[in-house]
Amino acid sequence: MNHLKIQFLLSLVTLFILVTGCKLYREQTPVSIIPNPVSIIYDGKSNEIGNGVKVVTRDTALRFARSLLLTQMNDLPAAEFLNENPKARVTIRLELNDKIEQTEGYILKIDKNITITGKSREGVIHGIQSLLQIFQQSPKTDEGIRIPRLTINDYPRFGYRGMHLDVSRHFFQIDFIKKYIDLIAMHKMNVFHWHLTDDQGWRIEIKKYPKLTEVGAWRVDHEDLPWGERPDQTANDSATYGGYYTQEQIREIVAYASERGVTVIPEIEMPGHSAATIASYPELSCRGKQTAVPPGGRAGINILCAGKDGTFTFLENVLSEVITLFPSKYIHIGGDEAWKKEWETCPHCQKRIKEEGLADERELQSYFIRRIDRFLTSKGKTLIGWDEILEGGLAENATVMSWRGEAGGIKAAKMNHDVIMTPVDYCYFDYYQSTDKNLEPLAFNGYISLEKVYHSDPVPDALNPEEAKHILGAQGNVWTEFIPTEAIAEYRVLPRMSALSEVLWSPKQAARRDASAKQGQSQTEQENRQAKMSDFMNRLGTFLNWLTIEKYHFHIPAPQGVFKEMIFLDSTRVELLNPWPFTQIRYTLDGSEPKLQSPVYDQPFPVDDGAILKAS
């Protein structure tokens, strides 16, 4: 009896073959749009576009929207048929109409011509994103492309639909920030939360305090070492890793985002996560001791002194410059993980506690946040902080960003404060997307699946209808300790961002996104829940085609159902599981990398000799 051994090797960079190719496009009648619109009505007919389009608008507020549409049509496979032509048969008309009820709502109507009507400029931009998806998947004909005649009525479920990016742990260039904003707009999301300062780097130019970027923006380069094992800077080290954005660049990004319907919310961390601030101006700490920007891990001294009036003078001056750069209603001040050991032994902080009649360091943090809240309110801004700002009492006008689960958000909503949900359970996109961590780049030690994101809901069951009104929406968070490159940043975000966009945009009753299959749930409800996930996955295949065209990186799950190594007798049958219905698995048995010419897996197959299987 022969003892045979088969090895299974699954590569991270897989061969991605979408089933939704040209042939299926020709057979496809319904369009696939992410996030799923509120309503699509077809009239059973279609249009052909072959000699370009005319794009017109009478509203000066839509001039850039017109330019945006023309530019983005040039990136589509059918660009040759969608160029601007004053003599074209098909006209695309962009309009504003204040009779539309929802602020970001739009109506997209395709008949002989195409009309996008929005309550606001942002609504029209959302309509443009839907039209681009329709164009991207429209089949080619002998004369051009064929698009279905339809009417889409659409609007978002939540007003706050955000994505976060930490540029402190790793600095990202302006071109990538713009590409990230493009991605936000593609998903009809409307907030870019820009995490500009933290322990490992200060990334925004403040003219009154030049050392923040001269010193605080740079650290020692230890990118070859694990994040938590990087040694502190020594006298012989040169701090050359980092960067910052000038105020001119900040204005450029804010304008770029605004033109695409995206608001930029800056985050200036305080009182904790301030090691880069303290490295620049040591007098802001309790000790006044000179330190360096930490290369990684947790900083030794990273909390600002709450007992010194100079700390608040500094912060108010910084925020005054920040406010001039960001027209956003909100300014995020962090407030998380403020380790208070320094305050416990600081004479300035203890004096402040006594003078203000505070109970302890927790109430000192509340004093700190309330003081900043009053300043921002005086400037017409609203403070956002992570849910730790609830400790010791919540500032009067603060909005809470709940990250340590739902508890902070529930507490704030019950106190009649607005809430943005970012629970670590399903909104942290720096976590792994695969249960096999060997198949992905190194990440934070957690796992959040695409399905878990899709079945989440920002509104906790614990809130009654009145309290639920305080849930403004949610956002995906991207912390970059383990994201050193732009490609990995995109890979971490996608396609979980696509699932979250639908959670935040599409009606809950249409998507049936219960947080989990609850005990006692009927079989019909569970089947409906799974059917909605299947529907999303089928539409996702078409959307990923568009992301490929736009040159984004995204996660592709490896084929499942095999072990890395299996020993068996005589022969066996190999059975693979394809996680995504719109992809094909191709495989080899000689250890070579699968190619387009490799066999397509469509059913289990026998192996009766030693082999090295590679599947992708």
CSV table of N, CA and C in Angstrom, one decimal, residues 217-286:
chain,number,residue,atom,x,y,z
A,217,ALA,N,7.4,65.7,13.9
A,217,ALA,CA,7.0,65.0,12.6
A,217,ALA,C,8.0,63.9,12.3
A,218,TRP,N,9.0,63.7,13.1
A,218,TRP,CA,10.1,62.8,12.6
A,218,TRP,C,10.5,61.8,13.8
A,219,ARG,N,10.8,60.6,13.4
A,219,ARG,CA,11.2,59.6,14.4
A,219,ARG,C,12.3,58.7,13.7
A,220,VAL,N,13.0,57.9,14.6
A,220,VAL,CA,14.0,57.0,14.1
A,220,VAL,C,13.3,55.9,13.2
A,221,ASP,N,14.0,55.5,12.2
A,221,ASP,CA,13.4,54.5,11.3
A,221,ASP,C,13.8,53.1,11.8
A,222,HIS,N,12.8,52.4,12.3
A,222,HIS,CA,13.0,51.0,12.7
A,222,HIS,C,11.9,50.2,12.1
A,223,GLU,N,11.7,50.4,10.8
A,223,GLU,CA,10.6,49.7,10.1
A,223,GLU,C,10.9,48.2,9.9
A,224,ASP,N,12.1,47.8,10.1
A,224,ASP,CA,12.4,46.4,10.0
A,224,ASP,C,12.1,45.6,11.3
A,225,LEU,N,11.7,46.3,12.3
A,225,LEU,CA,11.5,45.6,13.6
A,225,LEU,C,10.0,45.6,13.9
A,226,PRO,N,9.5,44.6,14.7
A,226,PRO,CA,8.1,44.6,15.1
A,226,PRO,C,7.7,45.9,15.8
A,227,TRP,N,6.5,46.3,15.6
A,227,TRP,CA,6.0,47.6,16.2
A,227,TRP,C,6.3,47.7,17.7
A,228,GLY,N,6.0,46.7,18.4
A,228,GLY,CA,6.1,46.8,19.9
A,228,GLY,C,7.6,46.5,20.4
A,229,GLU,N,8.5,46.3,19.5
A,229,GLU,CA,9.9,45.9,19.9
A,229,GLU,C,10.9,47.0,19.5
A,230,ARG,N,10.5,48.1,19.1
A,230,ARG,CA,11.4,49.1,18.6
A,230,ARG,C,12.0,49.9,19.7
A,231,PRO,N,13.3,50.0,19.7
A,231,PRO,CA,14.0,50.7,20.9
A,231,PRO,C,13.8,52.2,20.7
A,232,ASP,N,13.9,52.9,21.9
A,232,ASP,CA,13.8,54.3,21.9
A,232,ASP,C,15.0,55.0,21.2
A,233,GLN,N,14.8,56.2,20.8
A,233,GLN,CA,15.8,56.9,20.1
A,233,GLN,C,17.0,57.2,21.1
A,234,THR,N,18.2,57.1,20.6
A,234,THR,CA,19.4,57.4,21.4
A,234,THR,C,20.1,58.6,20.8
A,235,ALA,N,21.1,59.1,21.5
A,235,ALA,CA,21.8,60.3,21.1
A,235,ALA,C,22.4,60.2,19.7
A,236,ASN,N,22.8,58.9,19.4
A,236,ASN,CA,23.4,58.7,18.1
A,236,ASN,C,22.5,58.5,16.9
A,237,ASP,N,21.2,58.4,17.2
A,237,ASP,CA,20.2,58.1,16.2
A,237,ASP,C,19.8,59.4,15.4
A,238,SER,N,19.4,59.2,14.2
A,238,SER,CA,18.9,60.3,13.4
A,238,SER,C,17.5,60.1,13.1
A,239,ALA,N,16.6,61.1,13.5
A,239,ALA,CA,15.2,61.0,13.3
A,239,ALA,C,14.9,61.5,11.8
A,240,THR,N,14.7,60.5,10.9
A,240,THR,CA,14.5,60.9,9.5
A,240,THR,C,13.2,60.3,8.9
A,241,TYR,N,12.5,59.5,9.7
A,241,TYR,CA,11.3,58.8,9.2
A,241,TYR,C,10.0,59.7,9.6
A,242,GLY,N,9.2,60.0,8.6
A,242,GLY,CA,8.0,60.8,8.9
A,242,GLY,C,7.6,61.7,7.8
A,243,GLY,N,7.1,62.9,8.2
A,243,GLY,CA,6.6,63.9,7.3
A,243,GLY,C,5.5,64.6,7.9
A,244,TYR,N,5.0,65.7,7.1
A,244,TYR,CA,3.9,66.5,7.6
A,244,TYR,C,3.2,67.2,6.4
A,245,TYR,N,2.0,67.7,6.7
A,245,TYR,CA,1.3,68.4,5.6
A,245,TYR,C,1.4,69.9,5.9
A,246,THR,N,1.7,70.7,4.9
A,246,THR,CA,1.7,72.1,5.1
A,246,THR,C,0.3,72.6,5.1
A,247,GLN,N,0.1,73.8,5.6
A,247,GLN,CA,-1.3,74.4,5.6
A,247,GLN,C,-1.8,74.5,4.2
A,248,GLU,N,-0.9,74.8,3.3
A,248,GLU,CA,-1.4,74.9,1.9
A,248,GLU,C,-1.9,73.6,1.4
A,249,GLN,N,-1.2,72.5,1.8
A,249,GLN,CA,-1.6,71.1,1.4
A,249,GLN,C,-2.9,70.8,2.1
A,250,ILE,N,-3.1,71.2,3.3
A,250,ILE,CA,-4.3,70.9,4.0
A,250,ILE,C,-5.5,71.5,3.3
A,251,ARG,N,-5.3,72.8,2.9
A,251,ARG,CA,-6.4,73.5,2.2
A,251,ARG,C,-6.7,72.8,0.9
A,252,GLU,N,-5.7,72.3,0.2
A,252,GLU,CA,-5.9,71.6,-1.0
A,252,GLU,C,-6.7,70.3,-0.8
A,253,ILE,N,-6.4,69.6,0.2
A,253,ILE,CA,-7.1,68.3,0.5
A,253,ILE,C,-8.6,68.6,0.9
A,254,VAL,N,-8.8,69.7,1.7
A,254,VAL,CA,-10.1,70.0,2.1
A,254,VAL,C,-11.0,70.4,0.9
A,255,ALA,N,-10.4,71.2,0.0
A,255,ALA,CA,-11.1,71.6,-1.2
A,255,ALA,C,-11.4,70.4,-2.1
A,256,TYR,N,-10.4,69.5,-2.2
A,256,TYR,CA,-10.6,68.3,-3.1
A,256,TYR,C,-11.7,67.5,-2.6
A,257,ALA,N,-11.7,67.3,-1.2
A,257,ALA,CA,-12.8,66.5,-0.6
A,257,ALA,C,-14.2,67.1,-0.8
A,258,SER,N,-14.2,68.4,-0.6
A,258,SER,CA,-15.5,69.1,-0.7
A,258,SER,C,-16.1,69.0,-2.1
A,259,GLU,N,-15.3,69.1,-3.1
A,259,GLU,CA,-15.7,69.0,-4.4
A,259,GLU,C,-16.4,67.7,-4.7
A,260,ARG,N,-16.0,66.7,-3.9
A,260,ARG,CA,-16.5,65.3,-4.1
A,260,ARG,C,-17.6,64.9,-3.0
A,261,GLY,N,-18.1,65.9,-2.3
A,261,GLY,CA,-19.1,65.7,-1.3
A,261,GLY,C,-18.6,65.1,0.0
A,262,VAL,N,-17.4,65.3,0.3
A,262,VAL,CA,-16.8,64.7,1.5
A,262,VAL,C,-16.3,65.8,2.4
A,263,THR,N,-16.7,65.7,3.7
A,263,THR,CA,-16.2,66.6,4.7
A,263,THR,C,-15.0,66.0,5.4
A,264,VAL,N,-14.0,66.9,5.7
A,264,VAL,CA,-12.8,66.4,6.4
A,264,VAL,C,-12.8,66.9,7.8
A,265,ILE,N,-12.8,65.9,8.7
A,265,ILE,CA,-12.7,66.2,10.2
A,265,ILE,C,-11.3,65.9,10.7
A,266,PRO,N,-10.7,66.9,11.2
A,266,PRO,CA,-9.3,66.7,11.7
A,266,PRO,C,-9.3,66.2,13.1
A,267,GLU,N,-8.3,65.4,13.5
A,267,GLU,CA,-8.2,65.0,14.9
A,267,GLU,C,-6.9,65.4,15.4
A,268,ILE,N,-6.9,66.2,16.5
A,268,ILE,CA,-5.7,66.6,17.3
A,268,ILE,C,-5.8,66.0,18.6
A,269,GLU,N,-5.0,65.0,18.9
A,269,GLU,CA,-5.1,64.1,20.1
A,269,GLU,C,-4.7,64.9,21.4
A,270,MET,N,-5.5,64.8,22.4
A,270,MET,CA,-5.3,65.3,23.7
A,270,MET,C,-6.2,64.6,24.8
A,271,PRO,N,-5.8,64.6,26.0
A,271,PRO,CA,-4.5,64.9,26.6
A,271,PRO,C,-3.5,63.8,26.4
A,272,GLY,N,-4.0,62.6,26.1
A,272,GLY,CA,-3.1,61.5,25.9
A,272,GLY,C,-2.6,61.4,24.5
A,273,HIS,N,-1.9,60.3,24.2
A,273,HIS,CA,-1.3,60.1,22.8
A,273,HIS,C,-0.6,61.4,22.3
A,274,SER,N,0.1,62.0,23.2
A,274,SER,CA,0.7,63.3,22.9
A,274,SER,C,2.2,63.3,23.0
A,275,ALA,N,2.8,62.2,22.8
A,275,ALA,CA,4.3,62.1,22.9
A,275,ALA,C,5.0,62.9,21.9
A,276,ALA,N,4.5,63.0,20.7
A,276,ALA,CA,5.2,63.8,19.6
A,276,ALA,C,5.0,65.3,20.0
A,277,THR,N,3.9,65.7,20.6
A,277,THR,CA,3.7,67.1,21.1
A,277,THR,C,4.7,67.4,22.2
A,278,ILE,N,4.9,66.5,23.1
A,278,ILE,CA,5.8,66.7,24.2
A,278,ILE,C,7.2,66.7,23.8
A,279,ALA,N,7.6,65.8,22.8
A,279,ALA,CA,8.9,65.8,22.3
A,279,ALA,C,9.3,67.2,21.7
A,280,SER,N,8.3,67.9,21.1
A,280,SER,CA,8.5,69.2,20.5
A,280,SER,C,8.6,70.3,21.6
A,281,TYR,N,7.7,70.2,22.6
A,281,TYR,CA,7.6,71.2,23.6
A,281,TYR,C,7.5,70.5,25.0
A,282,PRO,N,8.7,70.1,25.6
A,282,PRO,CA,8.7,69.3,26.8
A,282,PRO,C,8.0,70.0,28.0
A,283,GLU,N,7.9,71.3,28.0
A,283,GLU,CA,7.2,72.0,29.1
A,283,GLU,C,5.7,71.7,29.2
A,284,LEU,N,5.2,71.1,28.2
A,284,LEU,CA,3.7,70.8,28.2
A,284,LEU,C,3.4,69.5,29.0
A,285,SER,N,4.5,68.8,29.4
A,285,SER,CA,4.3,67.5,30.1
A,285,SER,C,4.4,67.9,31.6
A,286,CYS,N,4.0,66.9,32.5
A,286,CYS,CA,4.1,67.1,33.9
A,286,CYS,C,5.5,67.2,34.4
